[in-house]
Each structure stands twice: as C-alpha cells, then as structure tokens.
mmCIF file of C-alpha atoms in Angstrom:
data_model
loop_
_atom_site.group_PDB
_atom_site.id
_atom_site.type_symbol
_atom_site.label_atom_id
_atom_site.label_comp_id
_atom_site.label_asym_id
_atom_site.label_seq_id
_atom_site.Cartn_x
_atom_site.Cartn_y
_atom_site.Cartn_z
ATOM 1 C CA GLY A 6 0.000 0.000 0.000
ATOM 2 C CA ALA A 7 0.882 3.656 -0.140
ATOM 3 C CA VAL A 8 3.498 4.895 2.272
ATOM 4 C CA VAL A 9 4.158 8.268 3.818
ATOM 5 C CA SER A 10 7.524 8.682 5.476
ATOM 6 C CA GLN A 11 8.738 11.345 7.880
ATOM 7 C CA HIS A 12 12.231 12.334 8.825
ATOM 8 C CA PRO A 13 13.608 12.684 11.400
ATOM 9 C CA SER A 14 11.673 10.389 13.732
ATOM 10 C CA TRP A 15 12.847 12.376 16.690
ATOM 11 C CA VAL A 16 14.881 15.495 17.171
ATOM 12 C CA ILE A 17 16.186 17.434 20.142
ATOM 13 C CA CYS A 18 17.151 21.042 19.708
ATOM 14 C CA LYS A 19 18.047 24.070 21.753
ATOM 15 C CA SER A 20 15.601 26.849 22.330
ATOM 16 C CA GLY A 21 15.829 29.487 19.632
ATOM 17 C CA THR A 22 16.993 27.216 16.854
ATOM 18 C CA SER A 23 14.979 26.070 13.844
ATOM 19 C CA VAL A 24 14.091 22.502 13.005
ATOM 20 C CA LYS A 25 12.959 21.062 9.680
ATOM 21 C CA ILE A 26 10.782 17.972 9.385
ATOM 22 C CA GLU A 27 10.316 16.255 6.041
ATOM 23 C CA CYS A 28 7.282 14.364 4.847
ATOM 24 C CA ARG A 29 7.498 12.221 1.733
ATOM 25 C CA SER A 30 4.942 10.195 -0.156
ATOM 26 C CA LEU A 31 7.010 7.242 -1.302
ATOM 27 C CA ASP A 32 4.897 5.620 -3.972
ATOM 28 C CA PHE A 33 2.249 8.125 -4.927
ATOM 29 C CA GLN A 34 1.981 11.779 -5.743
ATOM 30 C CA ALA A 35 0.297 14.027 -3.247
ATOM 31 C CA THR A 36 -0.779 17.489 -4.307
ATOM 32 C CA THR A 37 -2.035 18.029 -0.798
ATOM 33 C CA MET A 38 -0.493 17.020 2.503
ATOM 34 C CA PHE A 39 -1.647 17.753 6.006
ATOM 35 C CA TRP A 40 0.360 18.555 9.106
ATOM 36 C CA TYR A 41 -0.922 17.650 12.547
ATOM 37 C CA ARG A 42 0.445 18.203 16.020
ATOM 38 C CA GLN A 43 -0.260 15.956 18.946
ATOM 39 C CA PHE A 44 0.465 16.597 22.617
ATOM 40 C CA PRO A 45 0.670 13.714 25.120
ATOM 41 C CA LYS A 46 -2.644 11.930 25.637
ATOM 42 C CA GLN A 47 -4.426 14.319 23.313
ATOM 43 C CA SER A 48 -5.886 13.942 19.869
ATOM 44 C CA LEU A 49 -4.303 15.085 16.643
ATOM 45 C CA MET A 50 -4.742 18.764 15.955
ATOM 46 C CA LEU A 51 -4.663 19.910 12.361
ATOM 47 C CA MET A 52 -2.115 22.669 11.882
ATOM 48 C CA ALA A 53 -2.126 23.326 8.176
ATOM 49 C CA THR A 54 -2.819 22.048 4.713
ATOM 50 C CA SER A 55 0.214 21.932 2.471
ATOM 51 C CA ASN A 56 -0.452 22.546 -1.212
ATOM 52 C CA GLU A 57 2.078 21.701 -3.902
ATOM 53 C CA GLY A 58 3.255 24.796 -5.676
ATOM 54 C CA SER A 59 1.284 27.241 -3.572
ATOM 55 C CA LYS A 60 1.060 28.627 -0.078
ATOM 56 C CA ALA A 61 -0.043 26.474 2.781
ATOM 57 C CA THR A 62 -3.380 27.055 4.449
ATOM 58 C CA TYR A 63 -3.106 27.387 8.207
ATOM 59 C CA GLU A 64 -5.740 26.586 10.787
ATOM 60 C CA GLN A 65 -6.917 29.267 13.117
ATOM 61 C CA GLY A 66 -4.454 29.927 15.907
ATOM 62 C CA VAL A 67 -1.445 28.426 14.106
ATOM 63 C CA GLU A 68 1.281 30.978 13.412
ATOM 64 C CA LYS A 69 2.367 30.748 9.797
ATOM 65 C CA ASP A 70 5.631 32.560 10.492
ATOM 66 C CA LYS A 71 6.396 30.114 13.253
ATOM 67 C CA PHE A 72 5.599 26.965 11.339
ATOM 68 C CA LEU A 73 6.886 27.341 7.804
ATOM 69 C CA ILE A 74 5.528 24.853 5.313
ATOM 70 C CA ASN A 75 6.987 24.249 1.893
ATOM 71 C CA HIS A 76 5.531 21.803 -0.625
ATOM 72 C CA ALA A 77 8.006 22.045 -3.445
ATOM 73 C CA SER A 78 7.236 18.773 -5.206
ATOM 74 C CA LEU A 79 4.438 16.258 -5.496
ATOM 75 C CA THR A 80 6.179 13.927 -3.070
ATOM 76 C CA LEU A 81 7.715 16.216 -0.470
ATOM 77 C CA SER A 82 6.398 18.659 2.088
ATOM 78 C CA THR A 83 8.530 20.190 4.820
ATOM 79 C CA LEU A 84 7.580 21.763 8.125
ATOM 80 C CA THR A 85 10.100 24.107 9.699
ATOM 81 C CA VAL A 86 9.604 25.104 13.309
ATOM 82 C CA THR A 87 11.370 28.443 13.558
ATOM 83 C CA SER A 88 12.887 29.834 16.738
ATOM 84 C CA ALA A 89 11.685 26.802 18.628
ATOM 85 C CA HIS A 90 10.670 27.079 22.260
ATOM 86 C CA PRO A 91 9.978 24.367 24.836
ATOM 87 C CA GLU A 92 6.233 24.757 24.298
ATOM 88 C CA ASP A 93 6.755 23.670 20.684
ATOM 89 C CA SER A 94 7.828 20.255 21.926
ATOM 90 C CA SER A 95 5.291 17.879 20.491
ATOM 91 C CA PHE A 96 4.666 14.983 18.129
ATOM 92 C CA TYR A 97 4.271 16.214 14.563
ATOM 93 C CA ILE A 98 2.508 13.997 12.047
ATOM 94 C CA CYS A 99 1.994 14.481 8.338
ATOM 95 C CA SER A 100 -0.528 12.787 6.113
ATOM 96 C CA ALA A 101 -1.580 12.601 2.504
ATOM 97 C CA ARG A 102 -4.484 11.081 0.679
ATOM 98 C CA ALA A 103 -3.769 8.788 -2.230
ATOM 99 C CA GLY A 104 -6.873 10.054 -3.981
ATOM 100 C CA THR A 105 -7.719 9.053 -7.494
ATOM 101 C CA ALA A 106 -4.207 7.760 -8.135
ATOM 102 C CA LEU A 107 -4.861 4.696 -6.048
ATOM 103 C CA ASN A 108 -8.645 4.869 -6.133
ATOM 104 C CA THR A 109 -8.975 4.340 -2.416
ATOM 105 C CA GLY A 110 -9.333 7.777 -0.888
ATOM 106 C CA GLU A 111 -7.447 6.436 2.104
ATOM 107 C CA LEU A 112 -5.516 8.949 4.169
ATOM 108 C CA PHE A 113 -1.996 7.748 4.906
ATOM 109 C CA PHE A 114 -0.024 9.002 7.859
ATOM 110 C CA GLY A 115 3.654 9.289 8.438
ATOM 111 C CA GLU A 116 5.344 7.700 11.418
ATOM 112 C CA GLY A 117 5.480 11.013 13.219
ATOM 113 C CA SER A 118 8.370 13.180 14.372
ATOM 114 C CA ARG A 119 8.900 13.877 18.029
ATOM 115 C CA LEU A 120 10.398 17.282 18.695
ATOM 116 C CA THR A 121 11.916 18.120 22.054
ATOM 117 C CA VAL A 122 13.065 21.671 22.594
ATOM 118 C CA LEU A 123 15.416 22.187 25.516
ATOM 119 C CA LEU B 6 -14.912 21.307 15.477
ATOM 120 C CA ALA B 7 -14.836 17.524 15.169
ATOM 121 C CA LYS B 8 -17.771 16.004 13.369
ATOM 122 C CA THR B 9 -17.746 12.869 15.496
ATOM 123 C CA THR B 10 -18.333 11.856 19.101
ATOM 124 C CA GLN B 11 -16.900 8.744 20.713
ATOM 125 C CA PRO B 12 -16.511 7.385 24.245
ATOM 126 C CA ILE B 13 -13.277 8.631 25.755
ATOM 127 C CA SER B 14 -12.166 5.213 26.954
ATOM 128 C CA MET B 15 -13.105 1.551 27.079
ATOM 129 C CA ASP B 16 -11.747 -1.441 28.932
ATOM 130 C CA SER B 17 -11.843 -5.025 27.768
ATOM 131 C CA TYR B 18 -10.203 -8.375 28.330
ATOM 132 C CA GLU B 19 -8.270 -10.561 25.967
ATOM 133 C CA GLY B 20 -10.453 -12.704 23.753
ATOM 134 C CA GLN B 21 -13.525 -10.518 24.055
ATOM 135 C CA GLU B 22 -15.286 -8.723 21.243
ATOM 136 C CA VAL B 23 -15.085 -4.956 21.505
ATOM 137 C CA ASN B 24 -17.597 -2.595 19.941
ATOM 138 C CA ILE B 25 -16.817 1.111 19.753
ATOM 139 C CA THR B 26 -19.639 3.363 18.649
ATOM 140 C CA CYS B 27 -19.214 6.732 17.018
ATOM 141 C CA SER B 28 -21.882 9.400 16.538
ATOM 142 C CA HIS B 29 -21.840 11.573 13.439
ATOM 143 C CA ASN B 30 -25.240 13.206 13.351
ATOM 144 C CA ASN B 31 -24.358 15.701 10.639
ATOM 145 C CA ILE B 32 -22.799 13.282 8.176
ATOM 146 C CA ALA B 33 -23.110 14.472 4.590
ATOM 147 C CA THR B 34 -24.395 12.421 1.691
ATOM 148 C CA ASN B 35 -20.943 12.005 0.169
ATOM 149 C CA ASP B 36 -19.131 11.342 3.442
ATOM 150 C CA TYR B 37 -17.535 8.021 4.181
ATOM 151 C CA ILE B 38 -16.786 6.729 7.667
ATOM 152 C CA THR B 39 -13.210 5.754 8.375
ATOM 153 C CA TRP B 40 -11.622 4.316 11.488
ATOM 154 C CA TYR B 41 -7.983 4.672 12.429
ATOM 155 C CA GLN B 42 -5.864 3.059 15.116
ATOM 156 C CA GLN B 43 -3.004 4.833 16.815
ATOM 157 C CA PHE B 44 -0.316 3.408 19.055
ATOM 158 C CA PRO B 45 1.807 5.680 21.244
ATOM 159 C CA SER B 46 4.426 7.651 19.304
ATOM 160 C CA GLN B 47 3.181 6.402 15.950
ATOM 161 C CA GLY B 48 1.049 7.888 13.228
ATOM 162 C CA PRO B 49 -2.543 6.673 12.894
ATOM 163 C CA ARG B 50 -3.096 3.550 10.850
ATOM 164 C CA PHE B 51 -6.121 2.862 8.652
ATOM 165 C CA ILE B 52 -8.393 0.099 9.929
ATOM 166 C CA ILE B 53 -11.577 0.135 7.900
ATOM 167 C CA GLN B 54 -13.827 2.372 5.846
ATOM 168 C CA GLY B 55 -17.470 2.175 4.876
ATOM 169 C CA TYR B 56 -20.441 4.067 3.529
ATOM 170 C CA LYS B 57 -23.442 2.021 4.617
ATOM 171 C CA THR B 58 -24.559 -1.342 6.031
ATOM 172 C CA LYS B 59 -21.637 -3.580 6.913
ATOM 173 C CA VAL B 60 -18.023 -3.799 5.895
ATOM 174 C CA THR B 61 -15.638 -6.493 7.047
ATOM 175 C CA ASN B 62 -11.937 -6.999 6.571
ATOM 176 C CA GLU B 63 -9.305 -9.167 8.159
ATOM 177 C CA VAL B 64 -9.065 -7.076 11.319
ATOM 178 C CA ALA B 65 -12.474 -5.534 11.977
ATOM 179 C CA SER B 66 -16.074 -5.042 10.999
ATOM 180 C CA LEU B 67 -17.879 -1.761 10.574
ATOM 181 C CA PHE B 68 -21.619 -1.534 11.095
ATOM 182 C CA ILE B 69 -23.489 1.469 9.754
ATOM 183 C CA PRO B 70 -27.253 1.833 10.256
ATOM 184 C CA ALA B 71 -29.523 3.074 7.519
ATOM 185 C CA ASP B 72 -29.576 6.672 8.773
ATOM 186 C CA ARG B 73 -25.748 6.720 8.896
ATOM 187 C CA LYS B 74 -25.789 8.957 11.953
ATOM 188 C CA SER B 75 -23.616 6.521 13.852
ATOM 189 C CA SER B 76 -21.277 3.639 13.224
ATOM 190 C CA THR B 77 -19.808 0.820 15.262
ATOM 191 C CA LEU B 78 -16.339 -0.575 14.941
ATOM 192 C CA SER B 79 -16.235 -4.201 16.017
ATOM 193 C CA LEU B 80 -12.960 -5.842 16.954
ATOM 194 C CA PRO B 81 -13.342 -9.608 17.318
ATOM 195 C CA ARG B 82 -11.381 -11.379 20.054
ATOM 196 C CA VAL B 83 -9.085 -8.547 21.065
ATOM 197 C CA SER B 84 -5.550 -9.157 22.248
ATOM 198 C CA LEU B 85 -3.211 -7.049 24.365
ATOM 199 C CA SER B 86 -1.732 -5.593 21.190
ATOM 200 C CA ASP B 87 -5.081 -4.005 20.362
ATOM 201 C CA THR B 88 -4.573 -1.539 23.202
ATOM 202 C CA ALA B 89 -4.547 1.750 21.336
ATOM 203 C CA VAL B 90 -6.555 4.854 20.570
ATOM 204 C CA TYR B 91 -9.248 4.438 17.935
ATOM 205 C CA TYR B 92 -10.473 7.385 15.908
ATOM 206 C CA CYS B 93 -13.643 7.636 13.864
ATOM 207 C CA LEU B 94 -13.613 10.212 11.072
ATOM 208 C CA VAL B 95 -16.079 11.202 8.387
ATOM 209 C CA GLY B 96 -15.406 12.916 5.110
ATOM 210 C CA PRO B 97 -15.579 12.567 1.332
ATOM 211 C CA LYS B 98 -13.567 9.681 0.036
ATOM 212 C CA MET B 99 -11.991 10.949 -3.119
ATOM 213 C CA ASP B 100 -11.373 14.604 -2.308
ATOM 214 C CA SER B 101 -7.630 14.692 -1.768
ATOM 215 C CA SER B 102 -7.763 18.188 -0.348
ATOM 216 C CA TYR B 103 -10.465 17.537 2.229
ATOM 217 C CA LYS B 104 -8.990 18.044 5.669
ATOM 218 C CA LEU B 105 -9.938 15.508 8.303
ATOM 219 C CA ILE B 106 -10.542 16.822 11.791
ATOM 220 C CA PHE B 107 -9.890 14.378 14.591
ATOM 221 C CA GLY B 108 -12.147 14.039 17.567
ATOM 222 C CA SER B 109 -11.051 12.806 20.948
ATOM 223 C CA GLY B 110 -10.825 9.173 19.935
ATOM 224 C CA THR B 111 -11.486 6.166 22.165
ATOM 225 C CA ARG B 112 -8.664 4.862 24.285
ATOM 226 C CA LEU B 113 -9.052 1.081 24.425
ATOM 227 C CA LEU B 114 -7.267 -0.831 27.142
ATOM 228 C CA VAL B 115 -7.156 -4.591 26.779
ATOM 229 C CA ARG B 116 -6.343 -6.428 29.982
ATOM 230 C CA PRO B 117 -4.956 -9.943 30.311
#
C-alpha cells in the first residue's frame, strides 16, 4: 500500500533554533499534505494544509511565520519550526491522501516526528 | 470542530469482542466513515472504511445503520496488542484536499 515517510523520527534542539521535518509520499503523488500536532494523551490537531506549488493554508491559531511549510514537489512537504521554544515540543505527524491515483481515498499518515526543545 | 463523538475510553479483556460506537449526526451524503488506530508515538493507521450497512476486513467489521448517523467498529477477540486509541472520522472519500478533523478518539485498554 501507499506509504508516507517522515524524517527525522525524533529530534532534540536548543531553544531558539529552527528545526525542519520532512514528509514524503514514497509511492504516490500528493498534491495536498496535512500537518498535525499531537500533545501527550491528546488527539491530533490539524495545523495546516500543504499545497504543492502554492502557499499552505493554516488553521486558526497556528502561526504561519512560526511553522513554515513548503511543498516544493508532489512527493515532499517540509515543516520548519522556527525559533523553537519548549512549548513547541510535540509529536508532529503528516498525512496525505492517495486520492484518485490509487482509487482508495485512504488517508496515509507518516510515522510522526517527536520534537523536544530544551 | 470535530464532526464525530466517541466514548473517551473503554476497557476489555483478551479474547472478548469490543464494539466502539461513534456518533456523526451531521454526516453528509458524500461522506464516508473511516476508522484509524493509533499506538503511542506512531502515526494513525487505517483500519476500515465504509459508507453504509456492513463492511468487514481481516481485522475488523464496521456496522453502519440506515440513517448513517452513527457507526460501530467491532474488533473480534481482542488481544493485548489491540490496546490503542481508535479514531472515527467522516469525510468525502476521493477529495484529496479535504482536511480531516480528529475528535477525541477512544482509548481502548485490553487487559490480560
């Protein structure tokens, strides 16, 4: 089946630095990818919709200058957490829907990336 | 705002059948119902999807009544490894840009 891969799986950084997380669709093209954030024992919260070749659409309350999203190709979207602070520590998950390419409509999720900001 | 409502948690024992019900009163005509399973520190994994009546695969069954305002995920003979959070989501199947909003999910604990 279709696979979505994230990298890195976990990252630790110092406060004030920036961290980039990659999300790749390995065997299908994804014009749209979604970024979620999940805090411990909470549900996934949608942060933004990443659109290939255009600007991302952010959910209310998510700072676009803080969480930079770039979707430069049909198989890669990146999330950059800029000037990270301890409160940005979370589990970040990307997803993409195979859509008509695989005729399933199934939404595939990456393995997640755990960010810890010291 | 999530379009679904589920019990926050459920407990079961190994070998039992577990049924998790989800309410989606405002489901649209072109919405499908999809269930995902999530283990700690992993991304959600697709379990089953359906539109109406009953769908069965190798891991679960999905029961959807005629009015489609609810659905029930049935896990036959659960094992300890089925301890996870289960999410019910509704949305159009083939719209690749449709954003899925997660509800609280149901935290299932399977005891020995």
